[in-house]
mmCIF file with all atom_site columns, C-alpha atoms in Angstrom:
data_model
loop_
_atom_site.group_PDB
_atom_site.id
_atom_site.type_symbol
_atom_site.label_atom_id
_atom_site.label_alt_id
_atom_site.label_comp_id
_atom_site.label_asym_id
_atom_site.label_entity_id
_atom_site.label_seq_id
_atom_site.pdbx_PDB_ins_code
_atom_site.Cartn_x
_atom_site.Cartn_y
_atom_site.Cartn_z
_atom_site.occupancy
_atom_site.B_iso_or_equiv
_atom_site.pdbx_formal_charge
_atom_site.auth_seq_id
_atom_site.auth_comp_id
_atom_site.auth_asym_id
_atom_site.auth_atom_id
_atom_site.pdbx_PDB_model_num
ATOM 1   C CA . MET A 1 1   ? -0.149 0.053  0.001   1.00 40.00 ? 111 MET A CA 1
ATOM 2   C CA . MET A 1 2   ? 1.415  3.372  -0.981  1.00 47.00 ? 112 MET A CA 1
ATOM 3   C CA . SER A 1 3   ? 0.401  6.891  0.654   1.00 53.00 ? 113 SER A CA 1
ATOM 4   C CA . GLN A 1 4   ? 1.283  10.198 -0.425  1.00 63.00 ? 114 GLN A CA 1
ATOM 5   C CA . LYS A 1 5   ? 1.236  13.810 1.194   1.00 90.00 ? 115 LYS A CA 1
ATOM 6   C CA . THR A 1 6   ? 2.783  17.009 0.282   1.00 95.00 ? 116 THR A CA 1
ATOM 7   C CA . LEU A 1 7   ? 4.838  19.214 2.280   1.00 95.00 ? 117 LEU A CA 1
ATOM 8   C CA . PRO A 1 8   ? 7.172  22.080 1.645   1.00 96.00 ? 118 PRO A CA 1
ATOM 9   C CA . ILE A 1 9   ? 11.056 21.915 1.482   1.00 96.00 ? 119 ILE A CA 1
ATOM 10  C CA . ALA A 1 10  ? 13.859 24.173 2.708   1.00 95.00 ? 120 ALA A CA 1
ATOM 11  C CA . LEU A 1 11  ? 17.487 24.363 1.655   1.00 95.00 ? 121 LEU A CA 1
ATOM 12  C CA . SER A 1 12  ? 19.971 24.561 4.509   1.00 93.00 ? 122 SER A CA 1
ATOM 13  C CA . ASN A 1 13  ? 22.870 26.413 3.774   1.00 95.00 ? 123 ASN A CA 1
ATOM 14  C CA . ARG A 1 14  ? 26.055 26.215 5.721   1.00 97.00 ? 124 ARG A CA 1
ATOM 15  C CA . HIS A 1 15  ? 25.679 27.511 9.340   1.00 97.00 ? 125 HIS A CA 1
ATOM 16  C CA . ILE A 1 16  ? 26.739 27.073 12.992  1.00 98.00 ? 126 ILE A CA 1
ATOM 17  C CA . HIS A 1 17  ? 24.970 26.367 16.396  1.00 98.00 ? 127 HIS A CA 1
ATOM 18  C CA . LEU A 1 18  ? 27.153 27.555 19.287  1.00 98.00 ? 128 LEU A CA 1
ATOM 19  C CA . SER A 1 19  ? 27.211 26.664 23.020  1.00 97.00 ? 129 SER A CA 1
ATOM 20  C CA . GLN A 1 20  ? 26.863 29.688 25.476  1.00 97.00 ? 130 GLN A CA 1
ATOM 21  C CA . GLY A 1 21  ? 30.599 28.939 26.498  1.00 97.00 ? 131 GLY A CA 1
ATOM 22  C CA . ASP A 1 22  ? 31.845 29.234 22.701  1.00 98.00 ? 132 ASP A CA 1
ATOM 23  C CA . ILE A 1 23  ? 29.623 32.441 22.224  1.00 98.00 ? 133 ILE A CA 1
ATOM 24  C CA . GLU A 1 24  ? 31.479 34.093 25.022  1.00 98.00 ? 134 GLU A CA 1
ATOM 25  C CA . THR A 1 25  ? 34.722 32.886 23.901  1.00 98.00 ? 135 THR A CA 1
ATOM 26  C CA . LEU A 1 26  ? 34.241 34.327 20.469  1.00 98.00 ? 136 LEU A CA 1
ATOM 27  C CA . PHE A 1 27  ? 32.169 37.548 21.113  1.00 98.00 ? 137 PHE A CA 1
ATOM 28  C CA . GLY A 1 28  ? 32.805 38.301 24.623  1.00 97.00 ? 138 GLY A CA 1
ATOM 29  C CA . GLU A 1 29  ? 31.710 37.590 28.234  1.00 96.00 ? 139 GLU A CA 1
ATOM 30  C CA . GLY A 1 30  ? 28.264 37.683 28.841  1.00 95.00 ? 140 GLY A CA 1
ATOM 31  C CA . TYR A 1 31  ? 27.448 38.060 25.059  1.00 97.00 ? 141 TYR A CA 1
ATOM 32  C CA . GLU A 1 32  ? 23.917 37.403 23.835  1.00 96.00 ? 142 GLU A CA 1
ATOM 33  C CA . LEU A 1 33  ? 23.150 36.596 20.242  1.00 97.00 ? 143 LEU A CA 1
ATOM 34  C CA . THR A 1 34  ? 21.185 39.010 18.262  1.00 97.00 ? 144 THR A CA 1
ATOM 35  C CA . LYS A 1 35  ? 18.165 37.995 16.194  1.00 97.00 ? 145 LYS A CA 1
ATOM 36  C CA . LEU A 1 36  ? 18.315 38.649 12.548  1.00 97.00 ? 146 LEU A CA 1
ATOM 37  C CA . LYS A 1 37  ? 15.115 36.845 11.510  1.00 96.00 ? 147 LYS A CA 1
ATOM 38  C CA . ASP A 1 38  ? 12.991 33.800 12.578  1.00 94.00 ? 148 ASP A CA 1
ATOM 39  C CA . LEU A 1 39  ? 13.379 30.546 11.186  1.00 93.00 ? 149 LEU A CA 1
ATOM 40  C CA . SER A 1 40  ? 10.383 28.237 9.969   1.00 91.00 ? 150 SER A CA 1
ATOM 41  C CA . GLN A 1 41  ? 10.987 26.100 13.168  1.00 92.00 ? 151 GLN A CA 1
ATOM 42  C CA . PRO A 1 42  ? 9.374  27.736 16.188  1.00 92.00 ? 152 PRO A CA 1
ATOM 43  C CA . GLY A 1 43  ? 12.097 29.355 18.606  1.00 93.00 ? 153 GLY A CA 1
ATOM 44  C CA . GLN A 1 44  ? 14.788 29.102 16.232  1.00 95.00 ? 154 GLN A CA 1
ATOM 45  C CA . TYR A 1 45  ? 16.442 32.192 14.357  1.00 97.00 ? 155 TYR A CA 1
ATOM 46  C CA . ALA A 1 46  ? 19.211 33.457 12.294  1.00 97.00 ? 156 ALA A CA 1
ATOM 47  C CA . CYS A 1 47  ? 21.519 35.773 14.166  1.00 98.00 ? 157 CYS A CA 1
ATOM 48  C CA . GLU A 1 48  ? 23.496 38.904 12.881  1.00 98.00 ? 158 GLU A CA 1
ATOM 49  C CA . GLU A 1 49  ? 26.647 37.172 14.184  1.00 98.00 ? 159 GLU A CA 1
ATOM 50  C CA . LYS A 1 50  ? 28.934 35.399 11.758  1.00 98.00 ? 160 LYS A CA 1
ATOM 51  C CA . VAL A 1 51  ? 32.119 33.496 12.296  1.00 98.00 ? 161 VAL A CA 1
ATOM 52  C CA . ASP A 1 52  ? 34.980 32.180 10.363  1.00 98.00 ? 162 ASP A CA 1
ATOM 53  C CA . VAL A 1 53  ? 35.654 28.448 10.151  1.00 98.00 ? 163 VAL A CA 1
ATOM 54  C CA . VAL A 1 54  ? 39.073 27.379 9.650   1.00 98.00 ? 164 VAL A CA 1
ATOM 55  C CA . GLY A 1 55  ? 39.781 23.881 8.410   1.00 98.00 ? 165 GLY A CA 1
ATOM 56  C CA . PRO A 1 56  ? 43.213 22.123 7.544   1.00 97.00 ? 166 PRO A CA 1
ATOM 57  C CA . LYS A 1 57  ? 42.907 23.235 3.668   1.00 98.00 ? 167 LYS A CA 1
ATOM 58  C CA . ASN A 1 58  ? 40.938 26.519 3.711   1.00 98.00 ? 168 ASN A CA 1
ATOM 59  C CA . THR A 1 59  ? 38.712 29.110 5.664   1.00 98.00 ? 169 THR A CA 1
ATOM 60  C CA . ILE A 1 60  ? 35.114 29.772 5.231   1.00 98.00 ? 170 ILE A CA 1
ATOM 61  C CA . LYS A 1 61  ? 34.540 33.293 6.057   1.00 98.00 ? 171 LYS A CA 1
ATOM 62  C CA . GLY A 1 62  ? 31.328 34.579 7.421   1.00 98.00 ? 172 GLY A CA 1
ATOM 63  C CA . VAL A 1 63  ? 29.418 31.595 8.588   1.00 98.00 ? 173 VAL A CA 1
ATOM 64  C CA . ARG A 1 64  ? 26.018 32.429 9.867   1.00 98.00 ? 174 ARG A CA 1
ATOM 65  C CA . VAL A 1 65  ? 25.215 31.738 13.547  1.00 98.00 ? 175 VAL A CA 1
ATOM 66  C CA . LEU A 1 66  ? 21.759 30.210 14.383  1.00 97.00 ? 176 LEU A CA 1
ATOM 67  C CA . GLY A 1 67  ? 20.070 30.617 17.882  1.00 97.00 ? 177 GLY A CA 1
ATOM 68  C CA . PRO A 1 68  ? 19.462 29.927 20.438  1.00 97.00 ? 178 PRO A CA 1
ATOM 69  C CA . ALA A 1 69  ? 22.554 28.825 22.015  1.00 96.00 ? 179 ALA A CA 1
ATOM 70  C CA . ARG A 1 70  ? 22.918 25.021 22.264  1.00 95.00 ? 180 ARG A CA 1
ATOM 71  C CA . ASN A 1 71  ? 24.532 22.561 24.633  1.00 96.00 ? 181 ASN A CA 1
ATOM 72  C CA . LYS A 1 72  ? 27.387 21.648 22.295  1.00 96.00 ? 182 LYS A CA 1
ATOM 73  C CA . THR A 1 73  ? 28.756 23.553 19.334  1.00 98.00 ? 183 THR A CA 1
ATOM 74  C CA . GLN A 1 74  ? 27.818 22.152 15.921  1.00 98.00 ? 184 GLN A CA 1
ATOM 75  C CA . ILE A 1 75  ? 28.690 23.137 12.443  1.00 98.00 ? 185 ILE A CA 1
ATOM 76  C CA . GLU A 1 76  ? 26.429 21.973 9.541   1.00 97.00 ? 186 GLU A CA 1
ATOM 77  C CA . VAL A 1 77  ? 28.305 22.187 6.163   1.00 97.00 ? 187 VAL A CA 1
ATOM 78  C CA . SER A 1 78  ? 27.701 20.708 2.656   1.00 96.00 ? 188 SER A CA 1
ATOM 79  C CA . ILE A 1 79  ? 29.764 18.167 1.061   1.00 96.00 ? 189 ILE A CA 1
ATOM 80  C CA . ALA A 1 80  ? 31.014 20.700 -1.125  1.00 96.00 ? 190 ALA A CA 1
ATOM 81  C CA . ASP A 1 81  ? 32.059 22.879 1.863   1.00 97.00 ? 191 ASP A CA 1
ATOM 82  C CA . SER A 1 82  ? 33.826 20.038 3.328   1.00 97.00 ? 192 SER A CA 1
ATOM 83  C CA . PHE A 1 83  ? 36.201 20.013 0.220   1.00 97.00 ? 193 PHE A CA 1
ATOM 84  C CA . ILE A 1 84  ? 36.898 23.647 0.702   1.00 97.00 ? 194 ILE A CA 1
ATOM 85  C CA . LEU A 1 85  ? 37.693 23.127 4.564   1.00 98.00 ? 195 LEU A CA 1
ATOM 86  C CA . GLY A 1 86  ? 39.905 19.864 3.950   1.00 98.00 ? 196 GLY A CA 1
ATOM 87  C CA . VAL A 1 87  ? 37.645 17.778 6.429   1.00 98.00 ? 197 VAL A CA 1
ATOM 88  C CA . GLN A 1 88  ? 35.541 14.467 6.001   1.00 97.00 ? 198 GLN A CA 1
ATOM 89  C CA . PRO A 1 89  ? 32.505 15.088 8.039   1.00 97.00 ? 199 PRO A CA 1
ATOM 90  C CA . PRO A 1 90  ? 30.017 12.251 8.313   1.00 97.00 ? 200 PRO A CA 1
ATOM 91  C CA . VAL A 1 91  ? 26.368 12.338 7.145   1.00 96.00 ? 201 VAL A CA 1
ATOM 92  C CA . ARG A 1 92  ? 24.530 12.533 10.612  1.00 94.00 ? 202 ARG A CA 1
ATOM 93  C CA . ASP A 1 93  ? 21.397 13.578 12.398  1.00 91.00 ? 203 ASP A CA 1
ATOM 94  C CA . SER A 1 94  ? 21.780 16.819 14.323  1.00 89.00 ? 204 SER A CA 1
ATOM 95  C CA . GLY A 1 95  ? 23.386 16.384 17.645  1.00 89.00 ? 205 GLY A CA 1
ATOM 96  C CA . ASP A 1 96  ? 25.156 13.134 16.647  1.00 92.00 ? 206 ASP A CA 1
ATOM 97  C CA . LEU A 1 97  ? 28.685 14.457 16.776  1.00 94.00 ? 207 LEU A CA 1
ATOM 98  C CA . ALA A 1 98  ? 30.784 11.735 18.271  1.00 95.00 ? 208 ALA A CA 1
ATOM 99  C CA . GLY A 1 99  ? 33.796 11.024 16.134  1.00 96.00 ? 209 GLY A CA 1
ATOM 100 C CA . SER A 1 100 ? 33.205 14.024 13.766  1.00 97.00 ? 210 SER A CA 1
ATOM 101 C CA . PRO A 1 101 ? 36.022 16.219 12.688  1.00 98.00 ? 211 PRO A CA 1
ATOM 102 C CA . GLY A 1 102 ? 36.890 19.420 14.419  1.00 97.00 ? 212 GLY A CA 1
ATOM 103 C CA . VAL A 1 103 ? 38.034 22.853 13.105  1.00 98.00 ? 213 VAL A CA 1
ATOM 104 C CA . LYS A 1 104 ? 39.081 26.253 14.613  1.00 98.00 ? 214 LYS A CA 1
ATOM 105 C CA . ILE A 1 105 ? 36.223 29.048 14.927  1.00 98.00 ? 215 ILE A CA 1
ATOM 106 C CA . ILE A 1 106 ? 37.200 32.790 14.775  1.00 98.00 ? 216 ILE A CA 1
ATOM 107 C CA . GLY A 1 107 ? 34.992 35.340 16.167  1.00 98.00 ? 217 GLY A CA 1
ATOM 108 C CA . PRO A 1 108 ? 35.678 39.110 16.835  1.00 98.00 ? 218 PRO A CA 1
ATOM 109 C CA . LYS A 1 109 ? 36.835 38.576 20.499  1.00 97.00 ? 219 LYS A CA 1
ATOM 110 C CA . GLY A 1 110 ? 38.536 35.302 20.345  1.00 98.00 ? 220 GLY A CA 1
ATOM 111 C CA . GLU A 1 111 ? 38.962 31.518 18.876  1.00 98.00 ? 221 GLU A CA 1
ATOM 112 C CA . VAL A 1 112 ? 37.657 28.220 19.630  1.00 98.00 ? 222 VAL A CA 1
ATOM 113 C CA . GLU A 1 113 ? 39.680 25.014 18.524  1.00 97.00 ? 223 GLU A CA 1
ATOM 114 C CA . LEU A 1 114 ? 36.719 22.574 18.137  1.00 96.00 ? 224 LEU A CA 1
ATOM 115 C CA . PRO A 1 115 ? 37.698 18.857 18.734  1.00 97.00 ? 225 PRO A CA 1
ATOM 116 C CA . GLU A 1 116 ? 34.561 17.547 16.902  1.00 97.00 ? 226 GLU A CA 1
ATOM 117 C CA . GLY A 1 117 ? 31.335 18.851 15.597  1.00 97.00 ? 227 GLY A CA 1
ATOM 118 C CA . VAL A 1 118 ? 31.309 19.345 12.010  1.00 98.00 ? 228 VAL A CA 1
ATOM 119 C CA . ILE A 1 119 ? 28.581 17.298 10.165  1.00 97.00 ? 229 ILE A CA 1
ATOM 120 C CA . VAL A 1 120 ? 26.756 17.088 6.789   1.00 97.00 ? 230 VAL A CA 1
ATOM 121 C CA . ALA A 1 121 ? 23.174 17.136 8.075   1.00 95.00 ? 231 ALA A CA 1
ATOM 122 C CA . ALA A 1 122 ? 21.232 14.108 7.005   1.00 94.00 ? 232 ALA A CA 1
ATOM 123 C CA . ARG A 1 123 ? 18.133 14.953 5.260   1.00 95.00 ? 233 ARG A CA 1
ATOM 124 C CA . HIS A 1 124 ? 15.004 15.161 7.571   1.00 96.00 ? 234 HIS A CA 1
ATOM 125 C CA . ILE A 1 125 ? 11.389 16.328 7.905   1.00 97.00 ? 235 ILE A CA 1
ATOM 126 C CA . HIS A 1 126 ? 10.216 18.306 10.928  1.00 97.00 ? 236 HIS A CA 1
ATOM 127 C CA . MET A 1 127 ? 6.460  17.933 11.668  1.00 96.00 ? 237 MET A CA 1
ATOM 128 C CA . HIS A 1 128 ? 4.098  18.721 14.163  1.00 96.00 ? 238 HIS A CA 1
ATOM 129 C CA . THR A 1 129 ? 2.878  15.415 16.192  1.00 96.00 ? 239 THR A CA 1
ATOM 130 C CA . SER A 1 130 ? -0.445 16.072 14.568  1.00 95.00 ? 240 SER A CA 1
ATOM 131 C CA . ASP A 1 131 ? 1.029  16.178 11.190  1.00 95.00 ? 241 ASP A CA 1
ATOM 132 C CA . ALA A 1 132 ? 2.689  13.010 11.576  1.00 95.00 ? 242 ALA A CA 1
ATOM 133 C CA . GLU A 1 133 ? -0.649 11.519 12.820  1.00 95.00 ? 243 GLU A CA 1
ATOM 134 C CA . ASN A 1 134 ? -2.231 12.859 9.425   1.00 94.00 ? 244 ASN A CA 1
ATOM 135 C CA . PHE A 1 135 ? 0.713  11.283 7.346   1.00 95.00 ? 245 PHE A CA 1
ATOM 136 C CA . GLY A 1 136 ? 0.493  8.076  9.202   1.00 94.00 ? 246 GLY A CA 1
ATOM 137 C CA . VAL A 1 137 ? 4.267  8.372  10.309  1.00 96.00 ? 247 VAL A CA 1
ATOM 138 C CA . VAL A 1 138 ? 6.159  8.256  13.639  1.00 96.00 ? 248 VAL A CA 1
ATOM 139 C CA . ASP A 1 139 ? 9.067  10.198 15.198  1.00 96.00 ? 249 ASP A CA 1
ATOM 140 C CA . LYS A 1 140 ? 12.208 8.547  14.022  1.00 95.00 ? 250 LYS A CA 1
ATOM 141 C CA . GLN A 1 141 ? 10.835 6.772  11.073  1.00 95.00 ? 251 GLN A CA 1
ATOM 142 C CA . ARG A 1 142 ? 12.426 6.803  7.702   1.00 95.00 ? 252 ARG A CA 1
ATOM 143 C CA . VAL A 1 143 ? 10.466 7.608  4.577   1.00 96.00 ? 253 VAL A CA 1
ATOM 144 C CA . HIS A 1 144 ? 10.890 8.497  0.860   1.00 96.00 ? 254 HIS A CA 1
ATOM 145 C CA . VAL A 1 145 ? 10.400 11.990 -0.448  1.00 96.00 ? 255 VAL A CA 1
ATOM 146 C CA . ARG A 1 146 ? 9.660  12.428 -4.293  1.00 96.00 ? 256 ARG A CA 1
ATOM 147 C CA . THR A 1 147 ? 10.280 15.771 -5.952  1.00 96.00 ? 257 THR A CA 1
ATOM 148 C CA . LYS A 1 148 ? 8.665  17.302 -9.112  1.00 93.00 ? 258 LYS A CA 1
ATOM 149 C CA . GLY A 1 149 ? 10.327 18.776 -12.233 1.00 92.00 ? 259 GLY A CA 1
ATOM 150 C CA . GLU A 1 150 ? 12.875 18.598 -14.850 1.00 94.00 ? 260 GLU A CA 1
ATOM 151 C CA . ARG A 1 151 ? 15.507 17.098 -12.241 1.00 95.00 ? 261 ARG A CA 1
ATOM 152 C CA . ALA A 1 152 ? 13.043 15.216 -10.180 1.00 95.00 ? 262 ALA A CA 1
ATOM 153 C CA . VAL A 1 153 ? 14.507 12.789 -7.733  1.00 96.00 ? 263 VAL A CA 1
ATOM 154 C CA . VAL A 1 154 ? 13.425 10.336 -4.925  1.00 96.00 ? 264 VAL A CA 1
ATOM 155 C CA . PHE A 1 155 ? 15.269 11.046 -1.743  1.00 97.00 ? 265 PHE A CA 1
ATOM 156 C CA . GLU A 1 156 ? 15.574 7.846  0.407   1.00 96.00 ? 266 GLU A CA 1
ATOM 157 C CA . ASN A 1 157 ? 16.381 7.383  3.948   1.00 94.00 ? 267 ASN A CA 1
ATOM 158 C CA . VAL A 1 158 ? 14.590 10.720 5.104   1.00 96.00 ? 268 VAL A CA 1
ATOM 159 C CA . LEU A 1 159 ? 14.486 11.090 8.870   1.00 95.00 ? 269 LEU A CA 1
ATOM 160 C CA . VAL A 1 160 ? 11.045 12.051 10.257  1.00 96.00 ? 270 VAL A CA 1
ATOM 161 C CA . ARG A 1 161 ? 11.379 14.160 13.375  1.00 96.00 ? 271 ARG A CA 1
ATOM 162 C CA . ALA A 1 162 ? 7.975  14.614 15.012  1.00 97.00 ? 272 ALA A CA 1
ATOM 163 C CA . HIS A 1 163 ? 7.472  16.913 18.171  1.00 96.00 ? 273 HIS A CA 1
ATOM 164 C CA . GLU A 1 164 ? 4.740  19.467 19.341  1.00 96.00 ? 274 GLU A CA 1
ATOM 165 C CA . THR A 1 165 ? 6.884  22.381 18.839  1.00 95.00 ? 275 THR A CA 1
ATOM 166 C CA . TYR A 1 166 ? 8.048  21.588 15.326  1.00 96.00 ? 276 TYR A CA 1
ATOM 167 C CA . ALA A 1 167 ? 6.583  22.999 12.079  1.00 95.00 ? 277 ALA A CA 1
ATOM 168 C CA . LEU A 1 168 ? 6.042  21.081 8.856   1.00 96.00 ? 278 LEU A CA 1
ATOM 169 C CA . GLU A 1 169 ? 8.897  21.374 6.726   1.00 96.00 ? 279 GLU A CA 1
ATOM 170 C CA . MET A 1 170 ? 11.709 19.134 4.944   1.00 97.00 ? 280 MET A CA 1
ATOM 171 C CA . HIS A 1 171 ? 15.244 20.076 5.149   1.00 96.00 ? 281 HIS A CA 1
ATOM 172 C CA . VAL A 1 172 ? 17.850 19.159 2.640   1.00 97.00 ? 282 VAL A CA 1
ATOM 173 C CA . ASP A 1 173 ? 21.556 20.890 2.311   1.00 94.00 ? 283 ASP A CA 1
ATOM 174 C CA . VAL A 1 174 ? 22.162 23.257 -0.656  1.00 94.00 ? 284 VAL A CA 1
ATOM 175 C CA . ASP A 1 175 ? 23.820 20.272 -2.692  1.00 95.00 ? 285 ASP A CA 1
ATOM 176 C CA . GLU A 1 176 ? 21.023 18.056 -2.521  1.00 95.00 ? 286 GLU A CA 1
ATOM 177 C CA . GLY A 1 177 ? 18.637 20.783 -3.290  1.00 96.00 ? 287 GLY A CA 1
ATOM 178 C CA . ASN A 1 178 ? 20.381 22.311 -6.116  1.00 95.00 ? 288 ASN A CA 1
ATOM 179 C CA . ALA A 1 179 ? 21.027 18.770 -7.768  1.00 95.00 ? 289 ALA A CA 1
ATOM 180 C CA . ALA A 1 180 ? 17.387 18.306 -7.766  1.00 96.00 ? 290 ALA A CA 1
ATOM 181 C CA . GLY A 1 181 ? 16.342 21.864 -9.038  1.00 96.00 ? 291 GLY A CA 1
ATOM 182 C CA . LEU A 1 182 ? 14.762 22.868 -5.830  1.00 97.00 ? 292 LEU A CA 1
ATOM 183 C CA . LYS A 1 183 ? 14.096 26.140 -4.192  1.00 96.00 ? 293 LYS A CA 1
ATOM 184 C CA . ASN A 1 184 ? 12.711 27.002 -0.796  1.00 95.00 ? 294 ASN A CA 1
ATOM 185 C CA . GLY A 1 185 ? 9.019  26.387 -0.491  1.00 94.00 ? 295 GLY A CA 1
ATOM 186 C CA . ASP A 1 186 ? 8.667  24.005 -3.260  1.00 96.00 ? 296 ASP A CA 1
ATOM 187 C CA . LEU A 1 187 ? 6.067  21.198 -2.413  1.00 95.00 ? 297 LEU A CA 1
ATOM 188 C CA . VAL A 1 188 ? 7.401  17.564 -2.215  1.00 96.00 ? 298 VAL A CA 1
ATOM 189 C CA . GLU A 1 189 ? 5.481  14.230 -1.845  1.00 96.00 ? 299 GLU A CA 1
ATOM 190 C CA . LEU A 1 190 ? 6.192  12.129 1.359   1.00 95.00 ? 300 LEU A CA 1
ATOM 191 C CA . VAL A 1 191 ? 5.841  8.625  0.267   1.00 90.00 ? 301 VAL A CA 1
ATOM 192 C CA . ILE A 1 192 ? 5.309  5.449  2.501   1.00 80.00 ? 302 ILE A CA 1
ATOM 193 C CA . ILE A 1 193 ? 5.873  2.198  1.057   1.00 68.00 ? 303 ILE A CA 1
#
């Protein structure tokens, strides 16, 4: 039996989530992030602050900080970014940082040598628990997602993240989105086989 539902997709560019300790090292003691704009997920926002990320090979300047502060610092890059930096990050779910490569982070007031924390974020769908019920899926289930258009693809192994605070949206990185000819807000189909 096959069921299909549509949902919006968003392309995620490189960004960094910082711990409060790293925020203070990079921007100064007691520093609080400055909200630039809200993101689609409730409580999440892009900040005015940017940092430079230094890998063994090259530096990527102006990486956007996302708020609020997290327990651990995490940098999400695309595979193309990883070539620039000279690191080999694993494809991982957010927060799964064990064994991932580290880099140096440079802010206006200081630097952080991150021992681990660079990942390529695994494609995933955020959905409210009521959306999960409507779609007939559960938290941590893996599904397929079909796109439309000239470069249509089927994304396999897409993680469902269902929670009462999430808003419905699929996230892929810019490499995946560009390869499939997608732009923010395009509708895609969740397929349960």
